[in-house]
Amino acid sequence: MFGILLVDKPLGISSHGVISRLRKTLGTRRIGHAGTLDPLATGLLVVAVGPATRFLQYLDLEPKTYVVTYKFGESTTTYDAEGEITETKPVPSNLADEIQLHLPQFLGRIAQVPPIYSAIKHQGKKLYEYARSGQEIAVKTRHIFIHSYETNSVSATEATFTIVCSGGTYIRSLAHDLGQAIGCGAHISELRRTGAGAYQITDSFPLDQITPSNLIPVKSALKHLPFVVLNPDQILHIRHGRSFNHPNPIDHPKAALLTEDGNVVGIANVSNAITLQPECVIPAEVFDQITANL
């Protein structure tokens, strides 16, 4: 089995839980995902099956799009509804005006402090492990990019937004930080990922309906990269890690390497527009198994 799945993750299950279920459904252990979703989040989870896991890092998965609801007036330990409430404050009666006043500071390239309840590692341990043991540590700031931050609706204590952002953005921190800027606190009550680069939630399938027929060919998933067709001698070269020159300039830092039959065999770095250095190559024995099942 070799391909990409677009899964609509249901509420209440972790991204790893999705992978565990798919391993049983598809009968294979070699499955991975890109872009973790918390158990309280739903929506698009991009999954690679079989040797396609080698190509996850090369997929067109940015920017990410989310539809999210914030509850104002309550701050929590985890910045979402799963955590304990740490503070309650009155919500301004002009909440919509306050939101529009403060949103501009969260657009473009900004510095963000991830939640302490996150899987980011610090000195070999995940941050949430420090939080659960009561240890206080300084969480490092990271830079992210917010392409757009649109207000969909506002009620007395809640607001729903559509956010388009770079990978690595913590929407929980955006909720917390906007609540702090307004002065009443806020946390996420609902979160749904609706897009990741070239993929939309409308292209996905519910977890309990996934079958092998839903697999997207890796070649289709890499269509944002230039394709370079190799002859058998060149394939032998790249399997030994050797670079080669392409006769035509390539205007991209990476290229997908294909056999003459049109099957993806690897990824190469492109330098000087013509020199291709193999970076990720499917071993011959694995490739033969893949093509035998096509």
PDB file of C-alpha atoms in Angstrom:
ATOM      1  CA  MET A   1       0.000   0.000   0.000  1.00  0.00           C
ATOM      2  CA  PHE A   2       1.455   3.337  -1.096  1.00  0.00           C
ATOM      3  CA  GLY A   3      -0.268   6.723  -1.068  1.00  0.00           C
ATOM      4  CA  ILE A   4      -1.756   9.674   0.792  1.00  0.00           C
ATOM      5  CA  LEU A   5      -5.038   9.789   2.727  1.00  0.00           C
ATOM      6  CA  LEU A   6      -7.056  12.864   3.656  1.00  0.00           C
ATOM      7  CA  VAL A   7      -8.869  12.062   6.898  1.00  0.00           C
ATOM      8  CA  ASP A   8     -11.577  14.121   8.603  1.00  0.00           C
ATOM      9  CA  LYS A   9     -10.499  13.562  12.216  1.00  0.00           C
ATOM     10  CA  PRO A  10     -13.446  13.246  14.614  1.00  0.00           C
ATOM     11  CA  LEU A  11     -13.750  14.896  18.020  1.00  0.00           C
ATOM     12  CA  GLY A  12     -12.225  13.212  21.058  1.00  0.00           C
ATOM     13  CA  ILE A  13      -9.442  11.194  19.459  1.00  0.00           C
ATOM     14  CA  SER A  14      -5.767  12.089  19.196  1.00  0.00           C
ATOM     15  CA  SER A  15      -3.882  12.157  15.897  1.00  0.00           C
ATOM     16  CA  HIS A  16      -1.993   9.063  17.089  1.00  0.00           C
ATOM     17  CA  GLY A  17      -5.347   7.431  17.796  1.00  0.00           C
ATOM     18  CA  VAL A  18      -6.320   8.031  14.166  1.00  0.00           C
ATOM     19  CA  ILE A  19      -3.131   6.289  13.040  1.00  0.00           C
ATOM     20  CA  SER A  20      -3.822   3.328  15.347  1.00  0.00           C
ATOM     21  CA  ARG A  21      -7.284   2.864  13.864  1.00  0.00           C
ATOM     22  CA  LEU A  22      -5.995   3.150  10.304  1.00  0.00           C
ATOM     23  CA  ARG A  23      -3.357   0.493  10.977  1.00  0.00           C
ATOM     24  CA  LYS A  24      -6.155  -1.926  11.856  1.00  0.00           C
ATOM     25  CA  THR A  25      -8.387  -0.825   8.977  1.00  0.00           C
ATOM     26  CA  LEU A  26      -5.681  -0.993   6.315  1.00  0.00           C
ATOM     27  CA  GLY A  27      -3.693  -3.891   7.744  1.00  0.00           C
ATOM     28  CA  THR A  28      -0.328  -2.133   7.741  1.00  0.00           C
ATOM     29  CA  ARG A  29       1.785  -0.580  10.473  1.00  0.00           C
ATOM     30  CA  ARG A  30       3.726   1.855   8.310  1.00  0.00           C
ATOM     31  CA  ILE A  31       1.493   4.921   8.550  1.00  0.00           C
ATOM     32  CA  GLY A  32       2.349   8.494   9.555  1.00  0.00           C
ATOM     33  CA  HIS A  33       0.683  11.887   9.642  1.00  0.00           C
ATOM     34  CA  ALA A  34       1.610  15.519   9.125  1.00  0.00           C
ATOM     35  CA  GLY A  35       0.430  18.322  11.425  1.00  0.00           C
ATOM     36  CA  THR A  36      -0.890  17.072  14.768  1.00  0.00           C
ATOM     37  CA  LEU A  37      -4.450  17.889  15.840  1.00  0.00           C
ATOM     38  CA  ASP A  38      -5.404  17.886  19.538  1.00  0.00           C
ATOM     39  CA  PRO A  39      -8.184  15.493  20.663  1.00  0.00           C
ATOM     40  CA  LEU A  40     -10.597  18.448  21.005  1.00  0.00           C
ATOM     41  CA  ALA A  41      -9.910  19.530  17.408  1.00  0.00           C
ATOM     42  CA  THR A  42     -11.546  18.078  14.308  1.00  0.00           C
ATOM     43  CA  GLY A  43     -10.834  18.297  10.622  1.00  0.00           C
ATOM     44  CA  LEU A  44      -8.196  17.652   8.008  1.00  0.00           C
ATOM     45  CA  LEU A  45      -5.388  15.252   8.900  1.00  0.00           C
ATOM     46  CA  VAL A  46      -3.001  14.340   6.071  1.00  0.00           C
ATOM     47  CA  VAL A  47      -1.812  10.743   6.383  1.00  0.00           C
ATOM     48  CA  ALA A  48       0.833   8.799   4.437  1.00  0.00           C
ATOM     49  CA  VAL A  49       0.624   5.029   4.024  1.00  0.00           C
ATOM     50  CA  GLY A  50       3.501   2.627   3.393  1.00  0.00           C
ATOM     51  CA  PRO A  51       6.702   4.001   1.836  1.00  0.00           C
ATOM     52  CA  ALA A  52       4.787   7.229   1.139  1.00  0.00           C
ATOM     53  CA  THR A  53       5.758   8.239   4.689  1.00  0.00           C
ATOM     54  CA  ARG A  54       9.162   9.107   3.183  1.00  0.00           C
ATOM     55  CA  PHE A  55       7.493  11.911   1.230  1.00  0.00           C
ATOM     56  CA  LEU A  56       5.398  13.562   3.977  1.00  0.00           C
ATOM     57  CA  GLN A  57       7.899  16.392   4.438  1.00  0.00           C
ATOM     58  CA  TYR A  58       7.742  17.240   0.726  1.00  0.00           C
ATOM     59  CA  LEU A  59       3.957  17.636   0.435  1.00  0.00           C
ATOM     60  CA  ASP A  60       2.320  21.014  -0.184  1.00  0.00           C
ATOM     61  CA  LEU A  61       0.775  21.491   3.287  1.00  0.00           C
ATOM     62  CA  GLU A  62       1.032  25.236   3.909  1.00  0.00           C
ATOM     63  CA  PRO A  63      -0.596  27.471   4.830  1.00  0.00           C
ATOM     64  CA  LYS A  64      -3.017  25.894   7.289  1.00  0.00           C
ATOM     65  CA  THR A  65      -6.642  27.091   7.570  1.00  0.00           C
ATOM     66  CA  TYR A  66      -8.744  26.807  10.734  1.00  0.00           C
ATOM     67  CA  VAL A  67     -12.263  27.725  11.800  1.00  0.00           C
ATOM     68  CA  VAL A  68     -12.181  28.320  15.540  1.00  0.00           C
ATOM     69  CA  THR A  69     -14.475  29.538  18.324  1.00  0.00           C
ATOM     70  CA  TYR A  70     -13.100  31.421  21.333  1.00  0.00           C
ATOM     71  CA  LYS A  71     -14.909  31.693  24.661  1.00  0.00           C
ATOM     72  CA  PHE A  72     -14.074  35.005  26.310  1.00  0.00           C
ATOM     73  CA  GLY A  73     -14.058  35.710  30.044  1.00  0.00           C
ATOM     74  CA  GLU A  74     -12.301  32.481  31.058  1.00  0.00           C
ATOM     75  CA  SER A  75      -8.603  31.584  30.954  1.00  0.00           C
ATOM     76  CA  THR A  76      -7.565  27.920  31.281  1.00  0.00           C
ATOM     77  CA  THR A  77      -4.350  26.012  31.940  1.00  0.00           C
ATOM     78  CA  THR A  78      -4.318  24.463  28.458  1.00  0.00           C
ATOM     79  CA  TYR A  79      -5.792  27.460  26.594  1.00  0.00           C
ATOM     80  CA  ASP A  80      -8.731  25.266  25.553  1.00  0.00           C
ATOM     81  CA  ALA A  81     -11.884  23.813  27.120  1.00  0.00           C
ATOM     82  CA  GLU A  82     -10.044  20.724  28.370  1.00  0.00           C
ATOM     83  CA  GLY A  83      -7.992  22.626  30.946  1.00  0.00           C
ATOM     84  CA  GLU A  84      -8.826  23.942  34.394  1.00  0.00           C
ATOM     85  CA  ILE A  85     -10.170  27.478  34.615  1.00  0.00           C
ATOM     86  CA  THR A  86      -7.482  29.700  36.112  1.00  0.00           C
ATOM     87  CA  GLU A  87      -9.240  33.068  35.946  1.00  0.00           C
ATOM     88  CA  THR A  88     -12.635  34.563  35.143  1.00  0.00           C
ATOM     89  CA  LYS A  89     -13.256  38.178  34.202  1.00  0.00           C
ATOM     90  CA  PRO A  90     -16.191  40.180  32.854  1.00  0.00           C
ATOM     91  CA  VAL A  91     -16.424  40.276  29.063  1.00  0.00           C
ATOM     92  CA  PRO A  92     -16.646  43.801  27.590  1.00  0.00           C
ATOM     93  CA  SER A  93     -20.114  44.683  26.342  1.00  0.00           C
ATOM     94  CA  ASN A  94     -18.511  45.927  23.116  1.00  0.00           C
ATOM     95  CA  LEU A  95     -16.659  42.655  22.467  1.00  0.00           C
ATOM     96  CA  ALA A  96     -16.897  42.951  18.679  1.00  0.00           C
ATOM     97  CA  ASP A  97     -15.261  46.387  18.767  1.00  0.00           C
ATOM     98  CA  GLU A  98     -12.519  45.172  21.110  1.00  0.00           C
ATOM     99  CA  ILE A  99     -11.772  42.242  18.822  1.00  0.00           C
ATOM    100  CA  GLN A 100     -11.411  44.466  15.767  1.00  0.00           C
ATOM    101  CA  LEU A 101      -9.220  46.876  17.741  1.00  0.00           C
ATOM    102  CA  HIS A 102      -6.738  44.196  18.803  1.00  0.00           C
ATOM    103  CA  LEU A 103      -6.719  41.761  15.863  1.00  0.00           C
ATOM    104  CA  PRO A 104      -4.245  43.740  13.688  1.00  0.00           C
ATOM    105  CA  GLN A 105      -1.381  43.042  16.117  1.00  0.00           C
ATOM    106  CA  PHE A 106      -1.761  39.330  15.356  1.00  0.00           C
ATOM    107  CA  LEU A 107      -1.344  39.637  11.578  1.00  0.00           C
ATOM    108  CA  GLY A 108       1.818  39.004   9.559  1.00  0.00           C
ATOM    109  CA  ARG A 109       5.024  37.727  11.112  1.00  0.00           C
ATOM    110  CA  ILE A 110       4.614  37.645  14.885  1.00  0.00           C
ATOM    111  CA  ALA A 111       6.329  36.116  17.903  1.00  0.00           C
ATOM    112  CA  GLN A 112       4.318  33.451  19.721  1.00  0.00           C
ATOM    113  CA  VAL A 113       4.845  31.585  22.977  1.00  0.00           C
ATOM    114  CA  PRO A 114       3.443  28.031  22.644  1.00  0.00           C
ATOM    115  CA  PRO A 115       1.225  26.654  25.431  1.00  0.00           C
ATOM    116  CA  ILE A 116       3.039  24.900  28.263  1.00  0.00           C
ATOM    117  CA  TYR A 117       0.591  22.037  27.646  1.00  0.00           C
ATOM    118  CA  SER A 118       2.081  21.047  24.297  1.00  0.00           C
ATOM    119  CA  ALA A 119       4.247  18.287  22.843  1.00  0.00           C
ATOM    120  CA  ILE A 120       7.198  20.569  22.106  1.00  0.00           C
ATOM    121  CA  LYS A 121      10.355  19.102  23.633  1.00  0.00           C
ATOM    122  CA  HIS A 122      12.655  20.855  26.097  1.00  0.00           C
ATOM    123  CA  GLN A 123      15.822  19.013  27.149  1.00  0.00           C
ATOM    124  CA  GLY A 124      14.388  15.710  25.967  1.00  0.00           C
ATOM    125  CA  LYS A 125      11.010  16.029  27.711  1.00  0.00           C
ATOM    126  CA  LYS A 126       7.690  17.248  26.344  1.00  0.00           C
ATOM    127  CA  LEU A 127       6.453  20.542  27.765  1.00  0.00           C
ATOM    128  CA  TYR A 128       3.231  19.022  29.057  1.00  0.00           C
ATOM    129  CA  GLU A 129       5.294  16.607  31.172  1.00  0.00           C
ATOM    130  CA  TYR A 130       6.849  19.578  32.970  1.00  0.00           C
ATOM    131  CA  ALA A 131       3.416  21.168  33.385  1.00  0.00           C
ATOM    132  CA  ARG A 132       1.841  18.034  34.844  1.00  0.00           C
ATOM    133  CA  SER A 133       4.679  17.624  37.345  1.00  0.00           C
ATOM    134  CA  GLY A 134       4.343  21.245  38.457  1.00  0.00           C
ATOM    135  CA  GLN A 135       7.745  22.321  37.129  1.00  0.00           C
ATOM    136  CA  GLU A 136       7.961  25.857  35.814  1.00  0.00           C
ATOM    137  CA  ILE A 137      10.146  26.410  32.758  1.00  0.00           C
ATOM    138  CA  ALA A 138      10.570  29.256  30.311  1.00  0.00           C
ATOM    139  CA  VAL A 139       8.909  28.353  27.011  1.00  0.00           C
ATOM    140  CA  LYS A 140      10.865  29.623  24.035  1.00  0.00           C
ATOM    141  CA  THR A 141       9.238  32.129  21.709  1.00  0.00           C
ATOM    142  CA  ARG A 142       8.900  31.094  18.067  1.00  0.00           C
ATOM    143  CA  HIS A 143       8.058  33.156  15.005  1.00  0.00           C
ATOM    144  CA  ILE A 144       4.963  32.332  12.963  1.00  0.00           C
ATOM    145  CA  PHE A 145       3.069  33.993  10.121  1.00  0.00           C
ATOM    146  CA  ILE A 146      -0.639  34.836  10.157  1.00  0.00           C
ATOM    147  CA  HIS A 147      -1.859  35.363   6.588  1.00  0.00           C
ATOM    148  CA  SER A 148      -5.419  36.307   7.560  1.00  0.00           C
ATOM    149  CA  TYR A 149      -7.523  36.463  10.736  1.00  0.00           C
ATOM    150  CA  GLU A 150     -11.182  37.022   9.868  1.00  0.00           C
ATOM    151  CA  THR A 151     -14.058  37.431  12.316  1.00  0.00           C
ATOM    152  CA  ASN A 152     -17.045  35.318  11.266  1.00  0.00           C
ATOM    153  CA  SER A 153     -19.432  36.038  14.138  1.00  0.00           C
ATOM    154  CA  VAL A 154     -19.498  37.548  17.637  1.00  0.00           C
ATOM    155  CA  SER A 155     -21.957  36.942  20.499  1.00  0.00           C
ATOM    156  CA  ALA A 156     -21.921  38.211  24.077  1.00  0.00           C
ATOM    157  CA  THR A 157     -19.114  35.860  25.182  1.00  0.00           C
ATOM    158  CA  GLU A 158     -17.968  33.965  22.077  1.00  0.00           C
ATOM    159  CA  ALA A 159     -16.529  34.701  18.653  1.00  0.00           C
ATOM    160  CA  THR A 160     -15.771  32.522  15.650  1.00  0.00           C
ATOM    161  CA  PHE A 161     -12.826  33.175  13.333  1.00  0.00           C
ATOM    162  CA  THR A 162     -11.254  31.823  10.170  1.00  0.00           C
ATOM    163  CA  ILE A 163      -7.459  31.863  10.466  1.00  0.00           C
ATOM    164  CA  VAL A 164      -4.929  31.166   7.721  1.00  0.00           C
ATOM    165  CA  CYS A 165      -1.458  30.656   9.185  1.00  0.00           C
ATOM    166  CA  SER A 166       1.948  29.051   8.830  1.00  0.00           C
ATOM    167  CA  GLY A 167       2.703  25.569  10.090  1.00  0.00           C
ATOM    168  CA  GLY A 168       3.753  25.469  13.733  1.00  0.00           C
ATOM    169  CA  THR A 169       1.149  28.047  14.784  1.00  0.00           C
ATOM    170  CA  TYR A 170      -0.659  27.255  18.030  1.00  0.00           C
ATOM    171  CA  ILE A 171      -4.250  28.426  17.642  1.00  0.00           C
ATOM    172  CA  ARG A 172      -4.694  27.930  21.395  1.00  0.00           C
ATOM    173  CA  SER A 173      -2.025  30.577  21.993  1.00  0.00           C
ATOM    174  CA  LEU A 174      -3.744  32.949  19.552  1.00  0.00           C
ATOM    175  CA  ALA A 175      -6.943  32.590  21.583  1.00  0.00           C
ATOM    176  CA  HIS A 176      -5.140  33.115  24.878  1.00  0.00           C
ATOM    177  CA  ASP A 177      -3.169  36.105  23.606  1.00  0.00           C
ATOM    178  CA  LEU A 178      -6.222  37.853  22.134  1.00  0.00           C
ATOM    179  CA  GLY A 179      -8.059  37.359  25.424  1.00  0.00           C
ATOM    180  CA  GLN A 180      -5.127  38.869  27.308  1.00  0.00           C
ATOM    181  CA  ALA A 181      -4.959  41.814  24.910  1.00  0.00           C
ATOM    182  CA  ILE A 182      -8.654  42.546  25.422  1.00  0.00           C
ATOM    183  CA  GLY A 183      -8.243  42.081  29.175  1.00  0.00           C
ATOM    184  CA  CYS A 184     -10.840  39.409  29.891  1.00  0.00           C
ATOM    185  CA  GLY A 185      -9.049  36.198  28.966  1.00  0.00           C
ATOM    186  CA  ALA A 186     -10.135  33.597  26.410  1.00  0.00           C
ATOM    187  CA  HIS A 187      -9.751  29.962  25.444  1.00  0.00           C
ATOM    188  CA  ILE A 188     -10.731  27.746  22.525  1.00  0.00           C
ATOM    189  CA  SER A 189     -14.094  26.015  22.720  1.00  0.00           C
ATOM    190  CA  GLU A 190     -14.119  24.564  19.171  1.00  0.00           C
ATOM    191  CA  LEU A 191     -11.402  24.085  16.543  1.00  0.00           C
ATOM    192  CA  ARG A 192     -11.576  22.634  13.055  1.00  0.00           C
ATOM    193  CA  ARG A 193      -8.818  22.474  10.442  1.00  0.00           C
ATOM    194  CA  THR A 194     -10.364  23.059   7.035  1.00  0.00           C
ATOM    195  CA  GLY A 195      -7.283  23.301   4.836  1.00  0.00           C
ATOM    196  CA  ALA A 196      -3.589  22.447   4.550  1.00  0.00           C
ATOM    197  CA  GLY A 197      -1.853  23.823   1.483  1.00  0.00           C
ATOM    198  CA  ALA A 198      -3.260  22.138  -1.602  1.00  0.00           C
ATOM    199  CA  TYR A 199      -5.780  20.079   0.401  1.00  0.00           C
ATOM    200  CA  GLN A 200      -9.246  21.036   1.664  1.00  0.00           C
ATOM    201  CA  ILE A 201     -11.578  19.417   4.167  1.00  0.00           C
ATOM    202  CA  THR A 202     -14.060  18.862   1.324  1.00  0.00           C
ATOM    203  CA  ASP A 203     -11.543  16.407  -0.187  1.00  0.00           C
ATOM    204  CA  SER A 204     -11.309  14.323   2.998  1.00  0.00           C
ATOM    205  CA  PHE A 205     -13.169  11.245   4.227  1.00  0.00           C
ATOM    206  CA  PRO A 206     -14.539  10.414   7.708  1.00  0.00           C
ATOM    207  CA  LEU A 207     -12.239   8.101   9.661  1.00  0.00           C
ATOM    208  CA  ASP A 208     -14.813   5.302   9.848  1.00  0.00           C
ATOM    209  CA  GLN A 209     -15.282   5.331   6.057  1.00  0.00           C
ATOM    210  CA  ILE A 210     -11.628   5.128   4.975  1.00  0.00           C
ATOM    211  CA  THR A 211     -10.718   2.330   2.540  1.00  0.00           C
ATOM    212  CA  PRO A 212      -7.666   1.701   0.311  1.00  0.00           C
ATOM    213  CA  SER A 213      -9.658   3.188  -2.584  1.00  0.00           C
ATOM    214  CA  ASN A 214      -9.289   6.622  -0.928  1.00  0.00           C
ATOM    215  CA  LEU A 215      -5.507   6.644  -1.396  1.00  0.00           C
ATOM    216  CA  ILE A 216      -4.112   9.536  -3.444  1.00  0.00           C
ATOM    217  CA  PRO A 217      -1.137   8.533  -5.640  1.00  0.00           C
ATOM    218  CA  VAL A 218       2.138  10.020  -4.417  1.00  0.00           C
ATOM    219  CA  LYS A 219       2.769  11.455  -7.881  1.00  0.00           C
ATOM    220  CA  SER A 220      -0.452  13.492  -7.603  1.00  0.00           C
ATOM    221  CA  ALA A 221       0.518  14.626  -4.103  1.00  0.00           C
ATOM    222  CA  LEU A 222       3.860  15.930  -5.429  1.00  0.00           C
ATOM    223  CA  LYS A 223       2.447  17.802  -8.432  1.00  0.00           C
ATOM    224  CA  HIS A 224       3.627  21.138  -6.974  1.00  0.00           C
ATOM    225  CA  LEU A 225       7.205  19.989  -7.702  1.00  0.00           C
ATOM    226  CA  PRO A 226       8.813  19.753 -11.147  1.00  0.00           C
ATOM    227  CA  PHE A 227       8.985  16.172 -12.437  1.00  0.00           C
ATOM    228  CA  VAL A 228      12.247  14.753 -13.779  1.00  0.00           C
ATOM    229  CA  VAL A 229      12.033  11.444 -15.652  1.00  0.00           C
ATOM    230  CA  LEU A 230      15.059   9.174 -15.203  1.00  0.00           C
ATOM    231  CA  ASN A 231      16.354   6.365 -17.362  1.00  0.00           C
ATOM    232  CA  PRO A 232      17.440   3.075 -15.715  1.00  0.00           C
ATOM    233  CA  ASP A 233      21.103   4.128 -15.549  1.00  0.00           C
ATOM    234  CA  GLN A 234      20.216   7.381 -13.776  1.00  0.00           C
ATOM    235  CA  ILE A 235      18.037   5.500 -11.288  1.00  0.00           C
ATOM    236  CA  LEU A 236      21.001   3.277 -10.498  1.00  0.00           C
ATOM    237  CA  HIS A 237      23.118   6.405  -9.943  1.00  0.00           C
ATOM    238  CA  ILE A 238      20.675   8.028  -7.504  1.00  0.00           C
ATOM    239  CA  ARG A 239      20.342   4.789  -5.541  1.00  0.00           C
ATOM    240  CA  HIS A 240      24.060   5.135  -4.862  1.00  0.00           C
ATOM    241  CA  GLY A 241      23.624   8.763  -3.814  1.00  0.00           C
ATOM    242  CA  ARG A 242      25.269  10.211  -6.912  1.00  0.00           C
ATOM    243  CA  SER A 243      24.273  13.570  -8.345  1.00  0.00           C
ATOM    244  CA  PHE A 244      23.690  14.222 -12.040  1.00  0.00           C
ATOM    245  CA  ASN A 245      23.035  17.168 -14.339  1.00  0.00           C
ATOM    246  CA  HIS A 246      19.703  17.783 -16.036  1.00  0.00           C
ATOM    247  CA  PRO A 247      19.766  19.189 -19.592  1.00  0.00           C
ATOM    248  CA  ASN A 248      17.072  21.790 -18.870  1.00  0.00           C
ATOM    249  CA  PRO A 249      17.140  24.416 -16.065  1.00  0.00           C
ATOM    250  CA  ILE A 250      14.818  23.695 -13.127  1.00  0.00           C
ATOM    251  CA  ASP A 251      13.338  26.712 -11.376  1.00  0.00           C
ATOM    252  CA  HIS A 252      12.701  25.049  -8.007  1.00  0.00           C
ATOM    253  CA  PRO A 253      14.914  23.954  -5.086  1.00  0.00           C
ATOM    254  CA  LYS A 254      13.563  20.388  -5.252  1.00  0.00           C
ATOM    255  CA  ALA A 255      12.346  17.988  -7.925  1.00  0.00           C
ATOM    256  CA  ALA A 256      10.378  14.738  -7.905  1.00  0.00           C
ATOM    257  CA  LEU A 257      12.226  11.889  -9.619  1.00  0.00           C
ATOM    258  CA  LEU A 258      10.155   9.543 -11.782  1.00  0.00           C
ATOM    259  CA  THR A 259      10.789   6.335 -13.684  1.00  0.00           C
ATOM    260  CA  GLU A 260      10.032   6.171 -17.398  1.00  0.00           C
ATOM    261  CA  ASP A 261       6.737   4.518 -16.397  1.00  0.00           C
ATOM    262  CA  GLY A 262       5.807   7.612 -14.383  1.00  0.00           C
ATOM    263  CA  ASN A 263       6.277   6.158 -10.889  1.00  0.00           C
ATOM    264  CA  VAL A 264       7.855   8.291  -8.155  1.00  0.00           C
ATOM    265  CA  VAL A 265      11.218   6.922  -7.070  1.00  0.00           C
ATOM    266  CA  GLY A 266      12.611   9.825  -5.036  1.00  0.00           C
ATOM    267  CA  ILE A 267      13.227  13.520  -4.373  1.00  0.00           C
ATOM    268  CA  ALA A 268      16.312  15.519  -5.311  1.00  0.00           C
ATOM    269  CA  ASN A 269      17.768  18.846  -4.226  1.00  0.00           C
ATOM    270  CA  VAL A 270      18.381  21.166  -7.175  1.00  0.00           C
ATOM    271  CA  SER A 271      21.454  23.393  -7.255  1.00  0.00           C
ATOM    272  CA  ASN A 272      22.662  25.726 -10.008  1.00  0.00           C
ATOM    273  CA  ALA A 273      19.317  25.001 -11.723  1.00  0.00           C
ATOM    274  CA  ILE A 274      20.676  21.813 -13.334  1.00  0.00           C
ATOM    275  CA  THR A 275      22.473  19.687 -10.722  1.00  0.00           C
ATOM    276  CA  LEU A 276      20.251  17.153  -8.952  1.00  0.00           C
ATOM    277  CA  GLN A 277      21.455  15.556  -5.721  1.00  0.00           C
ATOM    278  CA  PRO A 278      19.213  12.708  -4.484  1.00  0.00           C
ATOM    279  CA  GLU A 279      17.827  13.393  -1.014  1.00  0.00           C
ATOM    280  CA  CYS A 280      15.128  10.755  -0.595  1.00  0.00           C
ATOM    281  CA  VAL A 281      15.140   7.564  -2.676  1.00  0.00           C
ATOM    282  CA  ILE A 282      12.961   4.466  -2.417  1.00  0.00           C
ATOM    283  CA  PRO A 283      15.201   1.366  -2.183  1.00  0.00           C
ATOM    284  CA  ALA A 284      14.992  -0.994  -5.166  1.00  0.00           C
ATOM    285  CA  GLU A 285      13.411  -3.885  -3.240  1.00  0.00           C
ATOM    286  CA  VAL A 286      10.707  -1.613  -1.769  1.00  0.00           C
ATOM    287  CA  PHE A 287      10.054   0.043  -5.126  1.00  0.00           C
ATOM    288  CA  ASP A 288       9.617  -3.370  -6.780  1.00  0.00           C
ATOM    289  CA  GLN A 289       6.993  -4.297  -4.167  1.00  0.00           C
ATOM    290  CA  ILE A 290       5.129  -1.023  -4.785  1.00  0.00           C
ATOM    291  CA  THR A 291       5.056  -1.349  -8.573  1.00  0.00           C
ATOM    292  CA  ALA A 292       4.054  -5.014  -8.366  1.00  0.00           C
ATOM    293  CA  ASN A 293       0.856  -3.941  -6.574  1.00  0.00           C
ATOM    294  CA  LEU A 294      -0.048  -1.061  -8.903  1.00  0.00           C
TER     295      LEU A 294
END
